[in-house]
Coordinates of C-alpha atoms (C1' of nucleotides) in Angstrom, one line a residue:
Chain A
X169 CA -14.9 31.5 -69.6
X170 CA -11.4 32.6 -70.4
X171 CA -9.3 30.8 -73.0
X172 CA -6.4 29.5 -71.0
X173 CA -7.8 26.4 -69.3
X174 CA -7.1 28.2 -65.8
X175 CA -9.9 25.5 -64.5
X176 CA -8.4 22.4 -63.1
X177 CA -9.3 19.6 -60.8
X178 CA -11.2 20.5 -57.4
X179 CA -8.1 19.7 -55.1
X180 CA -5.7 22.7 -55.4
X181 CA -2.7 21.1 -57.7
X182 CA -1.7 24.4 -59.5
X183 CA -1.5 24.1 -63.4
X184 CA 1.7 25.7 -64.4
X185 CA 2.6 26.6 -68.0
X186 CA 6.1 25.5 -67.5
X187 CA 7.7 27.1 -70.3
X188 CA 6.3 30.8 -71.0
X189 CA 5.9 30.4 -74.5
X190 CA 6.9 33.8 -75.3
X191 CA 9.3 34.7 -73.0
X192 CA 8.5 38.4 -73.1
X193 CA 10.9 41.0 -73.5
X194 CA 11.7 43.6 -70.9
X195 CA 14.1 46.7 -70.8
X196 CA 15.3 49.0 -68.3
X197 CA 16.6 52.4 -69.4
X198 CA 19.7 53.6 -67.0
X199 CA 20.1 57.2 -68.2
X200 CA 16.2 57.4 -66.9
X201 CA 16.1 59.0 -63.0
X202 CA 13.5 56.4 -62.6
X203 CA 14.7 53.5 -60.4
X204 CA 15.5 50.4 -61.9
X205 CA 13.1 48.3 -59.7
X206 CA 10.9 50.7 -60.3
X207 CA 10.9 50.3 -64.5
X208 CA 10.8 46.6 -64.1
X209 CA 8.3 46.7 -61.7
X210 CA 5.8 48.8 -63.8
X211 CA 6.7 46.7 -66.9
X212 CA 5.8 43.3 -65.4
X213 CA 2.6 45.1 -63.9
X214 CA 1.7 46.3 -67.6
X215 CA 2.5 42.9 -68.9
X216 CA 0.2 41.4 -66.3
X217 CA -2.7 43.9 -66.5
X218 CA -2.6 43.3 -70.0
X219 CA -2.8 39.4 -70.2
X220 CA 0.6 39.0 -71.9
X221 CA 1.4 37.5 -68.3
X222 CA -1.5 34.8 -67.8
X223 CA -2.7 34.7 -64.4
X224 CA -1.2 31.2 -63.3
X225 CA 1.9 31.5 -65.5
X226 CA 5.3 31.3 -64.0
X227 CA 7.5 34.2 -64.4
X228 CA 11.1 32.2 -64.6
X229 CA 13.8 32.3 -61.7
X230 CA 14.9 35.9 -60.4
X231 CA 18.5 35.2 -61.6
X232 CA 18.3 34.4 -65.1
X233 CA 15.8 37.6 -65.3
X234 CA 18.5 39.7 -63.7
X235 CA 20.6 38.2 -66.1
X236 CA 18.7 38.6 -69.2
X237 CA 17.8 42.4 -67.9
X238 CA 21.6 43.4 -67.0
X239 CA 20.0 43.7 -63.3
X240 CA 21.4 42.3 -60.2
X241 CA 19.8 39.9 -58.5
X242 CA 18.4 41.8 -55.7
X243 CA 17.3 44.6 -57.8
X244 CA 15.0 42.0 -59.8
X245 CA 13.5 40.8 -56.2
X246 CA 13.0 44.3 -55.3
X247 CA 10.6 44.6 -58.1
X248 CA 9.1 41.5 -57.9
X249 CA 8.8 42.1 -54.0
X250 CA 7.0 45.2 -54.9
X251 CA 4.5 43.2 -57.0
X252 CA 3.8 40.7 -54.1
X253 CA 3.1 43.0 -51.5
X254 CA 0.5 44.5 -54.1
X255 CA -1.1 41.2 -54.3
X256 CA 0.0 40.9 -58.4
X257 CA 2.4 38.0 -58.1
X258 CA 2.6 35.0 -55.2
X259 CA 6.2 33.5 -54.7
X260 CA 6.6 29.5 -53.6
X261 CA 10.2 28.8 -52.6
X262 CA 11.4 25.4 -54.7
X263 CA 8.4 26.6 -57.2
X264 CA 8.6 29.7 -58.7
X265 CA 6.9 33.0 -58.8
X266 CA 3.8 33.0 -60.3
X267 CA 0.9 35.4 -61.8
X268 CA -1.6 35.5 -59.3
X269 CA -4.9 33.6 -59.9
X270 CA -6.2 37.2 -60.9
X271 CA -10.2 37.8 -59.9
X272 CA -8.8 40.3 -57.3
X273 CA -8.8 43.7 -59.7
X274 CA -6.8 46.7 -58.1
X275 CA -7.2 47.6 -54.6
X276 CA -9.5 50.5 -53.7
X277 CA -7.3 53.1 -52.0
X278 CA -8.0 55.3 -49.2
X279 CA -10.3 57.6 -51.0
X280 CA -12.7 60.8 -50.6
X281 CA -16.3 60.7 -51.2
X282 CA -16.0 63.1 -53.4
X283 CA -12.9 61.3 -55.8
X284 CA -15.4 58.4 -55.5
X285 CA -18.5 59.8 -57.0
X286 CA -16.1 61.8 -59.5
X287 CA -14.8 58.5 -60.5
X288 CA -18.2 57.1 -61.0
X289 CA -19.8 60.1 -63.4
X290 CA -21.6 61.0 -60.5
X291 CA -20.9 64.6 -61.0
X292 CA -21.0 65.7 -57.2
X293 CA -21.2 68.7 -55.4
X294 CA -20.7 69.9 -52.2
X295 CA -22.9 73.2 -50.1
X296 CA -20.7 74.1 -46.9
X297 CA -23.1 74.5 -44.0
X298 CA -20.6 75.6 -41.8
X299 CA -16.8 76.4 -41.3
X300 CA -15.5 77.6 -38.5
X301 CA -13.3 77.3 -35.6
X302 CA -14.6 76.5 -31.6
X303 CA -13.2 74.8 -28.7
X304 CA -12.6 71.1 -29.1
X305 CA -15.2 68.7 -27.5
X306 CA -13.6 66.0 -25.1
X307 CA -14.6 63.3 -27.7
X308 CA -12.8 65.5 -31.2
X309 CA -9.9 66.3 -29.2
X310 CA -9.9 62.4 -28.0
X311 CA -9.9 61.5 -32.1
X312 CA -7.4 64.1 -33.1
X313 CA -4.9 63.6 -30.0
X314 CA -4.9 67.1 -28.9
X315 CA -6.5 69.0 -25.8
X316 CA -9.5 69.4 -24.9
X317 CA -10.9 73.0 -25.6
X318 CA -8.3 73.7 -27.5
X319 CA -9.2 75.2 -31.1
X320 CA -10.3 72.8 -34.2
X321 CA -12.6 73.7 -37.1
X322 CA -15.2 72.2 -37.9
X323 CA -16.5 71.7 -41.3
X324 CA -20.3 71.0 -42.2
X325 CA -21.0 69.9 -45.5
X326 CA -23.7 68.4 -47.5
X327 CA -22.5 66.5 -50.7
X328 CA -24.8 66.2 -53.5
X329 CA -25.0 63.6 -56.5
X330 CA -27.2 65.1 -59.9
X331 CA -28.8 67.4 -57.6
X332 CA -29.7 65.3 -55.3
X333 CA -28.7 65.0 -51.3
X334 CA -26.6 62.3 -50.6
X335 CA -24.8 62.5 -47.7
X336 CA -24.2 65.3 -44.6
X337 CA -20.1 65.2 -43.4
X338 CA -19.2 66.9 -39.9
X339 CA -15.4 66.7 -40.3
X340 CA -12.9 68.6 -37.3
X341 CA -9.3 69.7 -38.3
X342 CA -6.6 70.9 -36.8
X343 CA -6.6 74.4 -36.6
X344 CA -4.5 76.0 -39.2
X345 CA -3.4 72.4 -41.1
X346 CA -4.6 73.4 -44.5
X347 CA -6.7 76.7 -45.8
X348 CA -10.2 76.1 -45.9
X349 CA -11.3 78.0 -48.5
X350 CA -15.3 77.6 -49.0
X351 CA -15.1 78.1 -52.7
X352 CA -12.3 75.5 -52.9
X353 CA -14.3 73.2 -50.8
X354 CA -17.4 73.4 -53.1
X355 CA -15.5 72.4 -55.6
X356 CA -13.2 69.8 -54.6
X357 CA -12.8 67.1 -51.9
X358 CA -11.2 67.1 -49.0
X359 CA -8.2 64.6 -49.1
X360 CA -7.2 66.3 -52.3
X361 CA -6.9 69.4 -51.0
X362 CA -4.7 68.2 -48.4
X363 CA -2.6 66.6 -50.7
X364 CA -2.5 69.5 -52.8
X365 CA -0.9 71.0 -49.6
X366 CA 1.9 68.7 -49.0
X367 CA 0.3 65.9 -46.5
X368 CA 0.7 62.2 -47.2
X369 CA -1.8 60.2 -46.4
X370 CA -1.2 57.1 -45.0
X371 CA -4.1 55.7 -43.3
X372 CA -7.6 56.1 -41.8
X373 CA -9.4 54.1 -38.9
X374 CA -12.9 53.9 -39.5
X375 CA -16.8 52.8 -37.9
X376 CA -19.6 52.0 -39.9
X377 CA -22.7 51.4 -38.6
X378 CA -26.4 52.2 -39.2
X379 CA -29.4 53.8 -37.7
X380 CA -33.0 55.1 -38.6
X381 CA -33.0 58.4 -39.5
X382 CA -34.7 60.8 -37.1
X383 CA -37.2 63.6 -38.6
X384 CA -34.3 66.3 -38.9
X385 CA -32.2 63.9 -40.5
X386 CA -34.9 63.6 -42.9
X387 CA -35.1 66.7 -44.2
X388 CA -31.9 67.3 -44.6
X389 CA -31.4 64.4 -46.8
X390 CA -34.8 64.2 -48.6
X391 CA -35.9 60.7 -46.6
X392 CA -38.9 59.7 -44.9
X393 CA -37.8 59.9 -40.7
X394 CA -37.4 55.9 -40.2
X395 CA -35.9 55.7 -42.9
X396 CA -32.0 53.5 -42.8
X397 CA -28.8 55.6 -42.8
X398 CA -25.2 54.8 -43.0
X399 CA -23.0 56.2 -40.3
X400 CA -19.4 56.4 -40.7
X401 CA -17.0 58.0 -38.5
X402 CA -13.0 58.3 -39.6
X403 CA -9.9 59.9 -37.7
X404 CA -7.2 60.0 -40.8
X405 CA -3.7 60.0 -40.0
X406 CA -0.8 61.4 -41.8
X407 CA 2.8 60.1 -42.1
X408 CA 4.1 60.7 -39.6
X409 CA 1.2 59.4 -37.6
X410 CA -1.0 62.7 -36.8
X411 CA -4.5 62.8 -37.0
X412 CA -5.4 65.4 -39.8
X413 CA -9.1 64.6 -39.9
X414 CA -11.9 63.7 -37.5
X415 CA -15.3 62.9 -39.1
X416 CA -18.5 61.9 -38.3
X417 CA -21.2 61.3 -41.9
X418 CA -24.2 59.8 -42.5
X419 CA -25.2 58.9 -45.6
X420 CA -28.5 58.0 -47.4
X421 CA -28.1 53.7 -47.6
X422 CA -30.4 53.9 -50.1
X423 CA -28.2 55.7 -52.6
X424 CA -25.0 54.4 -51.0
X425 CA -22.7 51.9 -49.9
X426 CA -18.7 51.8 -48.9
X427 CA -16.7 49.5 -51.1
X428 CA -13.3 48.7 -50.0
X429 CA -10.4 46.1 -50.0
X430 CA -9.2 44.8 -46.7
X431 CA -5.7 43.4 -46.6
X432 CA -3.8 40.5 -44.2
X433 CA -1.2 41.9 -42.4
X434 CA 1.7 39.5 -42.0
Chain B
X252 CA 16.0 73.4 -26.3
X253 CA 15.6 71.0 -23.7
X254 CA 16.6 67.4 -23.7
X255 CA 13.3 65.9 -24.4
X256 CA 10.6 68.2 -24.7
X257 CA 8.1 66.0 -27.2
X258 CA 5.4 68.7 -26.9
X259 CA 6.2 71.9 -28.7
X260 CA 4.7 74.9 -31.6
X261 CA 1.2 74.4 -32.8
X262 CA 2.8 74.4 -36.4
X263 CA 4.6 71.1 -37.0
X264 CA 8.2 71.8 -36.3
X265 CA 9.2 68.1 -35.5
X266 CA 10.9 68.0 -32.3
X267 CA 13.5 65.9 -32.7
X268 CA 15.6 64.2 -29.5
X269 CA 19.0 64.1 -31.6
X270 CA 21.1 61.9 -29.0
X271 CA 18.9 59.2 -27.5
X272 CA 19.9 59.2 -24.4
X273 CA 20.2 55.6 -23.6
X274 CA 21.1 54.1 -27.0
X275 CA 18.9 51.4 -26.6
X276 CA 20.6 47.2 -26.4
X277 CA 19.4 45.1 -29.2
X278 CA 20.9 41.6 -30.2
X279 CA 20.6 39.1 -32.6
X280 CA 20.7 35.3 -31.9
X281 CA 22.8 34.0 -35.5
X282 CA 22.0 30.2 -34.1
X283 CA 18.4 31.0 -34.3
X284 CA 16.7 29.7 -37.0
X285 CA 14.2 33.5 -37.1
X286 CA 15.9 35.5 -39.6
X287 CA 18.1 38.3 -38.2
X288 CA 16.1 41.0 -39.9
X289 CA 13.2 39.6 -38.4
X290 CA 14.6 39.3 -35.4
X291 CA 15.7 43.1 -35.3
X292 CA 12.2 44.0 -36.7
X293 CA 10.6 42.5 -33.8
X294 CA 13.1 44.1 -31.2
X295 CA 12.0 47.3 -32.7
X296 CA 8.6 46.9 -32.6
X297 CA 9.2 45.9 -28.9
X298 CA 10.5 49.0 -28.1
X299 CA 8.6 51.2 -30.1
X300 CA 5.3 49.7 -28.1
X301 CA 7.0 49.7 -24.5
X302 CA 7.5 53.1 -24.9
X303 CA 11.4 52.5 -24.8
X304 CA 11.4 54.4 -28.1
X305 CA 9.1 57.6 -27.9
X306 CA 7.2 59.0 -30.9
X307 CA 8.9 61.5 -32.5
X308 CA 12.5 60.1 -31.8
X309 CA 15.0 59.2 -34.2
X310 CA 16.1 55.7 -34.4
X311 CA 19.9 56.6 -35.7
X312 CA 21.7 56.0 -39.1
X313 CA 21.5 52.5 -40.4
X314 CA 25.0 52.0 -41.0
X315 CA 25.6 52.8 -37.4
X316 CA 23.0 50.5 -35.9
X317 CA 24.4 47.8 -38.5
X318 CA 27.8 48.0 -37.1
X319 CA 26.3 48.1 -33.7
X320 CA 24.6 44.7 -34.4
X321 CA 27.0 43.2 -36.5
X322 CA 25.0 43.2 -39.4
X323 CA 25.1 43.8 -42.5
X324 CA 23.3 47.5 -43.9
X325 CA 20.8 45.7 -46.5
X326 CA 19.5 43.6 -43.2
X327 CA 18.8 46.7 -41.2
X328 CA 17.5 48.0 -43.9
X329 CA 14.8 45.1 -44.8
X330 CA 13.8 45.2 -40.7
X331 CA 13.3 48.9 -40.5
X332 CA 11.2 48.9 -43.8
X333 CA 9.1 46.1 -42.6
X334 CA 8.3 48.4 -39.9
X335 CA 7.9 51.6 -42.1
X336 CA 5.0 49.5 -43.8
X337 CA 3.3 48.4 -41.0
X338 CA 3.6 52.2 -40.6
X339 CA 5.6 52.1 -37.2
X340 CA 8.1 53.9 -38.1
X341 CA 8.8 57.0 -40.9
X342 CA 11.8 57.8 -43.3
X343 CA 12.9 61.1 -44.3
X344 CA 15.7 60.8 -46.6
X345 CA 18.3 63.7 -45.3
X346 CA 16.8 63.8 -41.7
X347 CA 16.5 59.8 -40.6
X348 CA 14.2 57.4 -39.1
X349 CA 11.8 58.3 -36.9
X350 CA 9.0 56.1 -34.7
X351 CA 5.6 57.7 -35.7
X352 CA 3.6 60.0 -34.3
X353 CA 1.8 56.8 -32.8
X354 CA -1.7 57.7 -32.5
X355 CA -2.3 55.0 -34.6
X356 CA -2.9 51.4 -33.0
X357 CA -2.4 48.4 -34.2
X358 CA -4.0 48.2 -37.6
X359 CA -7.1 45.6 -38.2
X360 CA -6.6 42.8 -40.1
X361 CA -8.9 40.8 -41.8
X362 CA -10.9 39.4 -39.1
X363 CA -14.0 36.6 -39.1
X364 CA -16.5 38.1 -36.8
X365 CA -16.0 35.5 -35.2
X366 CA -12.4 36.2 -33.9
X367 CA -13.8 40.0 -33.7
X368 CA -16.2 39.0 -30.5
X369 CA -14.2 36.7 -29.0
X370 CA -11.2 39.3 -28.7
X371 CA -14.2 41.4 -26.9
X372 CA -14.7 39.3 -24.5
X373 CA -18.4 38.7 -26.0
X374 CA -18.7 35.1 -25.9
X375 CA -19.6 34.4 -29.2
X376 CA -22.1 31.0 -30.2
X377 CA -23.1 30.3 -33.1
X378 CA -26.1 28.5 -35.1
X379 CA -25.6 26.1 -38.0
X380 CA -29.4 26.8 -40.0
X381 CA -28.0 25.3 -43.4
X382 CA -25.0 23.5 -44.5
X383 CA -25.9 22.0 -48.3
X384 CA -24.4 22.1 -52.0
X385 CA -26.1 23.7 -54.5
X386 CA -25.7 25.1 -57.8
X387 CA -24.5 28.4 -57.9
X388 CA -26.3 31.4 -59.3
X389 CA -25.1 33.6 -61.0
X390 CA -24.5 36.5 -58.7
X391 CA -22.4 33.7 -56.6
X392 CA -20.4 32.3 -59.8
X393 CA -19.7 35.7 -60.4
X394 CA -18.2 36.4 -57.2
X395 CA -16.5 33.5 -57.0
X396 CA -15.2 33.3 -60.4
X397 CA -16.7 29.6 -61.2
X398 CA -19.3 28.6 -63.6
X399 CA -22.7 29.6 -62.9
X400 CA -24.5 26.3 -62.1
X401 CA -21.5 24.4 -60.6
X402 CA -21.9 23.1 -57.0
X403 CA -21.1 25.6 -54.2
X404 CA -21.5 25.2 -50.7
X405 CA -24.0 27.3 -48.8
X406 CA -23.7 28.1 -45.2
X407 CA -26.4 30.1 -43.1
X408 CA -25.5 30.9 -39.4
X409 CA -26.6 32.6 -36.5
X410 CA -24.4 34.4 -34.5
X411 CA -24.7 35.3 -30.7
X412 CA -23.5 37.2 -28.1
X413 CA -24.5 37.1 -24.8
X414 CA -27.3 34.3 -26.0
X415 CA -28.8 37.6 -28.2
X416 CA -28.8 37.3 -31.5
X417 CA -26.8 39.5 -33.4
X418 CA -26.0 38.3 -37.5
X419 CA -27.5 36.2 -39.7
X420 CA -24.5 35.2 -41.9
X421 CA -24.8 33.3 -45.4
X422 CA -21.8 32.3 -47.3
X423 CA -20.3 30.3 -50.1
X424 CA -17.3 28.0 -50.4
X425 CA -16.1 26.3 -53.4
X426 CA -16.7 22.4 -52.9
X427 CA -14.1 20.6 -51.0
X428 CA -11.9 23.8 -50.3
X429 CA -12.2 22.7 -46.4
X430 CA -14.4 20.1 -44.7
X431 CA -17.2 22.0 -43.3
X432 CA -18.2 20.1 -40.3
X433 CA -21.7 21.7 -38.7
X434 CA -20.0 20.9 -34.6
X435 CA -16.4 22.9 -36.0
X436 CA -18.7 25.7 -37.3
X437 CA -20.6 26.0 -34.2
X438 CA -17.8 26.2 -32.1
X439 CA -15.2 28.6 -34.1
X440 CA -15.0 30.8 -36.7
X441 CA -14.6 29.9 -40.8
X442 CA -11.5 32.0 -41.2
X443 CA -9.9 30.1 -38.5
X444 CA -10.8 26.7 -40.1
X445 CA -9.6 28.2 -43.3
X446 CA -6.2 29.1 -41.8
X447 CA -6.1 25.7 -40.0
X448 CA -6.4 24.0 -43.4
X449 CA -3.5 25.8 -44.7
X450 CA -5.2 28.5 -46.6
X451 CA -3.3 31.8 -46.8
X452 CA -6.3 34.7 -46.8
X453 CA -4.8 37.7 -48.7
X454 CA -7.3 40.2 -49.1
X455 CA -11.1 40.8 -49.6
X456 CA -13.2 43.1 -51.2
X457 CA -16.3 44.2 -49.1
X458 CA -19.5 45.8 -49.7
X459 CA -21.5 47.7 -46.8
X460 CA -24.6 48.8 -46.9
X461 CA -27.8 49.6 -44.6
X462 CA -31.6 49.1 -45.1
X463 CA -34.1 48.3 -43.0
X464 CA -35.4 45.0 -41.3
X465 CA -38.5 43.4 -43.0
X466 CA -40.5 41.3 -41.1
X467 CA -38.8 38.0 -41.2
X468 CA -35.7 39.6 -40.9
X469 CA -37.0 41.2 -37.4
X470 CA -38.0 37.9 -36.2
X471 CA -34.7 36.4 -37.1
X472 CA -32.6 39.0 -34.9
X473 CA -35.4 39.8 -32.3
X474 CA -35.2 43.3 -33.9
X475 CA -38.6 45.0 -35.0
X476 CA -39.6 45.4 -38.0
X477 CA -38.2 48.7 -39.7
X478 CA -35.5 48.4 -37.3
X479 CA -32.0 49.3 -39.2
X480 CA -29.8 46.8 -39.8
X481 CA -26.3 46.4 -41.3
X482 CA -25.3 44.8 -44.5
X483 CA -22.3 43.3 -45.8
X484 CA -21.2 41.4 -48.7
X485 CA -17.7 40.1 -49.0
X486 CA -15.1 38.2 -51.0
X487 CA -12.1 37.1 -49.4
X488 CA -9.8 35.8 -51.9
X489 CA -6.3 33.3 -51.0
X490 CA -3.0 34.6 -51.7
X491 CA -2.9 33.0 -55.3
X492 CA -5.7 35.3 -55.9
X493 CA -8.3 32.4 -55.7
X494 CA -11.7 33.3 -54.4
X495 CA -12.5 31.1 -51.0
X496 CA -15.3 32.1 -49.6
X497 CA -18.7 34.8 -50.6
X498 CA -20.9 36.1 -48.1
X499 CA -23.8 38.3 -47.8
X500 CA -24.7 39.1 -44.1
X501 CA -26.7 41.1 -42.0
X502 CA -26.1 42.6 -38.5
X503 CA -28.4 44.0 -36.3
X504 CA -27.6 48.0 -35.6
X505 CA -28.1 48.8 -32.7
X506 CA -25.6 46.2 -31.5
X507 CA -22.8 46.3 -33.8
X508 CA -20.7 48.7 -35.6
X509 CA -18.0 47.5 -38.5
X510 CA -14.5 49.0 -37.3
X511 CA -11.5 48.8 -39.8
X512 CA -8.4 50.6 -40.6
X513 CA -7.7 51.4 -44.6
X514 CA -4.3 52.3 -45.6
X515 CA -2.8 54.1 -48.4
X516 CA -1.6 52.1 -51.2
X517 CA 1.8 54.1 -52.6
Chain C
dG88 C1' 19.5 16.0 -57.3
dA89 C1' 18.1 20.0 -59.5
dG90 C1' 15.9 24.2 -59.3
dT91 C1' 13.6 27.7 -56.8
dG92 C1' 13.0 31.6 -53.6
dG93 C1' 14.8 33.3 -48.7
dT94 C1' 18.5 35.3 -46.5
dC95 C1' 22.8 37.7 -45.9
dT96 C1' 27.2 40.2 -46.9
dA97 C1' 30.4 44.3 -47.9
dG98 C1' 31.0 47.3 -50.3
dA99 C1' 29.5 51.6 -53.8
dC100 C1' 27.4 56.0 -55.6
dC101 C1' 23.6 59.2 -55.6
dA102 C1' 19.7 62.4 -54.1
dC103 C1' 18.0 64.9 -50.6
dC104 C1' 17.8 67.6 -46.3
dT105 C1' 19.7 70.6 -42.8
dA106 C1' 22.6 74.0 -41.8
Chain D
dA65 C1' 29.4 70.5 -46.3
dG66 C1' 28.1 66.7 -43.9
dG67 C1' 24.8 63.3 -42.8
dT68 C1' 20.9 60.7 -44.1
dG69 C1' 18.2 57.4 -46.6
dG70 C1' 17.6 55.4 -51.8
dT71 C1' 19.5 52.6 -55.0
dC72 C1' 22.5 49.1 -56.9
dT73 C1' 26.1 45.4 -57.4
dA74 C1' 28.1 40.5 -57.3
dG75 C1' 28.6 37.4 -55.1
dA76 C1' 27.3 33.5 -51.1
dC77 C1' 24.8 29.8 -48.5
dC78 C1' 20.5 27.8 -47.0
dA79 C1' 15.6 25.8 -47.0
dC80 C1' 12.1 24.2 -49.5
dT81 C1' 9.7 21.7 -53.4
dC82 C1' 9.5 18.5 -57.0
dC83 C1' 11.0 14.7 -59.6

DNA sequence: GAGTGGTCTAGACCACCTA
DNA sequence: AGGTGGTCTAGACCACTCC
């Protein structure tokens, strides 16, 4: 497999290469606006990404780095902390800090359909069925945490892959969150135009399940009635902890499935 | 405006209740071996889900609420950011600390099915049908990052609720990563036993996809044939990045749904 | 015992937001 | 202009792991 001998005995006993052969040079700029954490952060990812950090290897103690570096001490674990909590770099106290067995590749962020497919040379493209505004229902005002009957739009799109029907979205929004252009929507996705817009992100609670399709279901997305769909419904969340997005999707299983990374919360 | 008046503008003008009226007590215990910013954190937390703190209010300047506490500013600092990322609480550099929005519960970790029922008050059983070594193909080397042929452990189990059957479950384990005992696995979950044997889960990487029962398939989950079922296939890796466990499993439809939370990764 | 990360302190200056 | 969080420093002591 790879050329370090990562493999060792079936117990656990981790093989460390006690003294980094090369011990790698690193450099912070100060004139830079960047942080400092920040520069040595993205250095020690590069180095890692790149192999000239073996997964396994030992990174040497925080305070000769800050030392070799100019860096304080804390400024170094601030880095370094950053790495950890992105799953690059484990930390053993009276050990060391070490490259992480690797095998885990980078972390699939919260993501639109449409960024996915775009990042796969799926070329997609959307049709809007229908965008307009009505009188929440009891269960989309429950999802966006606002009244019932009060005003949402709602958003029907199919999204298509090489011409083909892949998946029908029913998303509700706030009323007057972002402008819903349908020329912008047939050409972009969704979380990017809210991001375009000034909203950050920060996390979406989500149900998937499956069901047959029934004969309508069919038609819309060229499959025989019977045949299995994903369901998926999603209330995304902002910030500052408002819902931005309610949305209900089915999509054809046999042209999709949802890939994602789930992390431990300590 | 008035002294509390959470609800206001359809726009987003955050309401902001600039004095809190009742500053709120908190205390650290410096004999106590829990670390004071943990401490705090937890204090926080407390209030923020009692309610004492309401969404939208400001938590006042850390210096203040270090000198308040007796503590040092980088300590306040590390227990409100350990809140910000479980995303409890929002800062705005210029404006201050704010508890979010809530809206959002408490996020999902990475849970064995297992746990998942049980917290549901579903009564969960399970069925040992296989618990052998055997080389590994490919498509399991692969995903656990060992060499194809070497010995893996494979696990097949039927999962209950309510004496129905519900998954059929198949998964592999390194060899000797944790004794696999067929009377533990009928009566818990394999995360737990994991945890128990002083594994650290980290992450995993999940697949999910949908097709429909085939006959043998039907008669395993007392579903009929064509009925839709779910599938997942997962990789949970260890904090050092090793893989610890691969599983392909299916779930009957019509009585269970995957619920998860993803998060933004900055 | 030696070396590591984990925690903590008491300051400092800067960038940004609101007004 | 005043207040906030964002960054940074130069120390300190402790807990844990390994030899």
């Amino acid at each position: 497999m790879s050329e370090f001998p990562e493999i060792e005995t079936g117990g656990y006993a981790p093989p460390v290469s006690k003294a980094e052969s090369a011990p790698l040079e690193f450099e912070v700029d100060r004139s830079s606006p960047v942080p400092l954490y920040y520069q040595l952060a993205q250095q020690l990812e590069g180095a890692i990404e790149h192999g000239r950090l073996a997964p396994g290897s030992l990174l040497g103690n925080e305070i000769e780095l800050a030392g070799r570096l100019g860096l304080s001490r804390p400024t170094v674990r601030q880095a370094i902390q950053s790495l950890v909590d992105k799953g690059l770099l484990v930390r053993r106290r009276g050990v060391g800090t070490q490259v992480v067995h690797s095998q885990v590749k980078r972390p699939l962020e919260l993501s639109s359909l449409f960024d996915d497919l775009q990042a796969a040379g799926q070329s997609p493209a959307t049709q809007v069925l229908r965008n307009e505004t009505e009188p929440a229902t009891a269960q989309v005002a429950a999802a966006l945490g606002i009244a019932e009957g009060s005003d949402v739009v709602v958003l029907q799109r199919l999204r298509f892959t090489h011409g083909e029907p892949m998946a029908h979205m029913c998303n509700y929004l706030p009323p007057g969150l972002i402008p819903l252009d349908n020329a912008k929507l047939e050409s972009t996705g969704l979380y990017r135009m809210m991001r375009a817009a000034g909203i950050t992100l920060h996390s979406a609670r989500q149900s998937v399940g499956a069901r047959c399709a029934t004969e309508a279901e069919g038609e819309l997305l060229a499959e025989e009635p019977g045949a299995a769909l994903l369901t998926m419904s999603r209330t995304t969340y902002d910030d500052t902890g408002r819902a931005v997005e309610y949305g209900t999707h089915i999509y054809r299983a046999s042209r999709y499935a949802f890939e994602f990374q789930l992390l431990v919360r300590a």
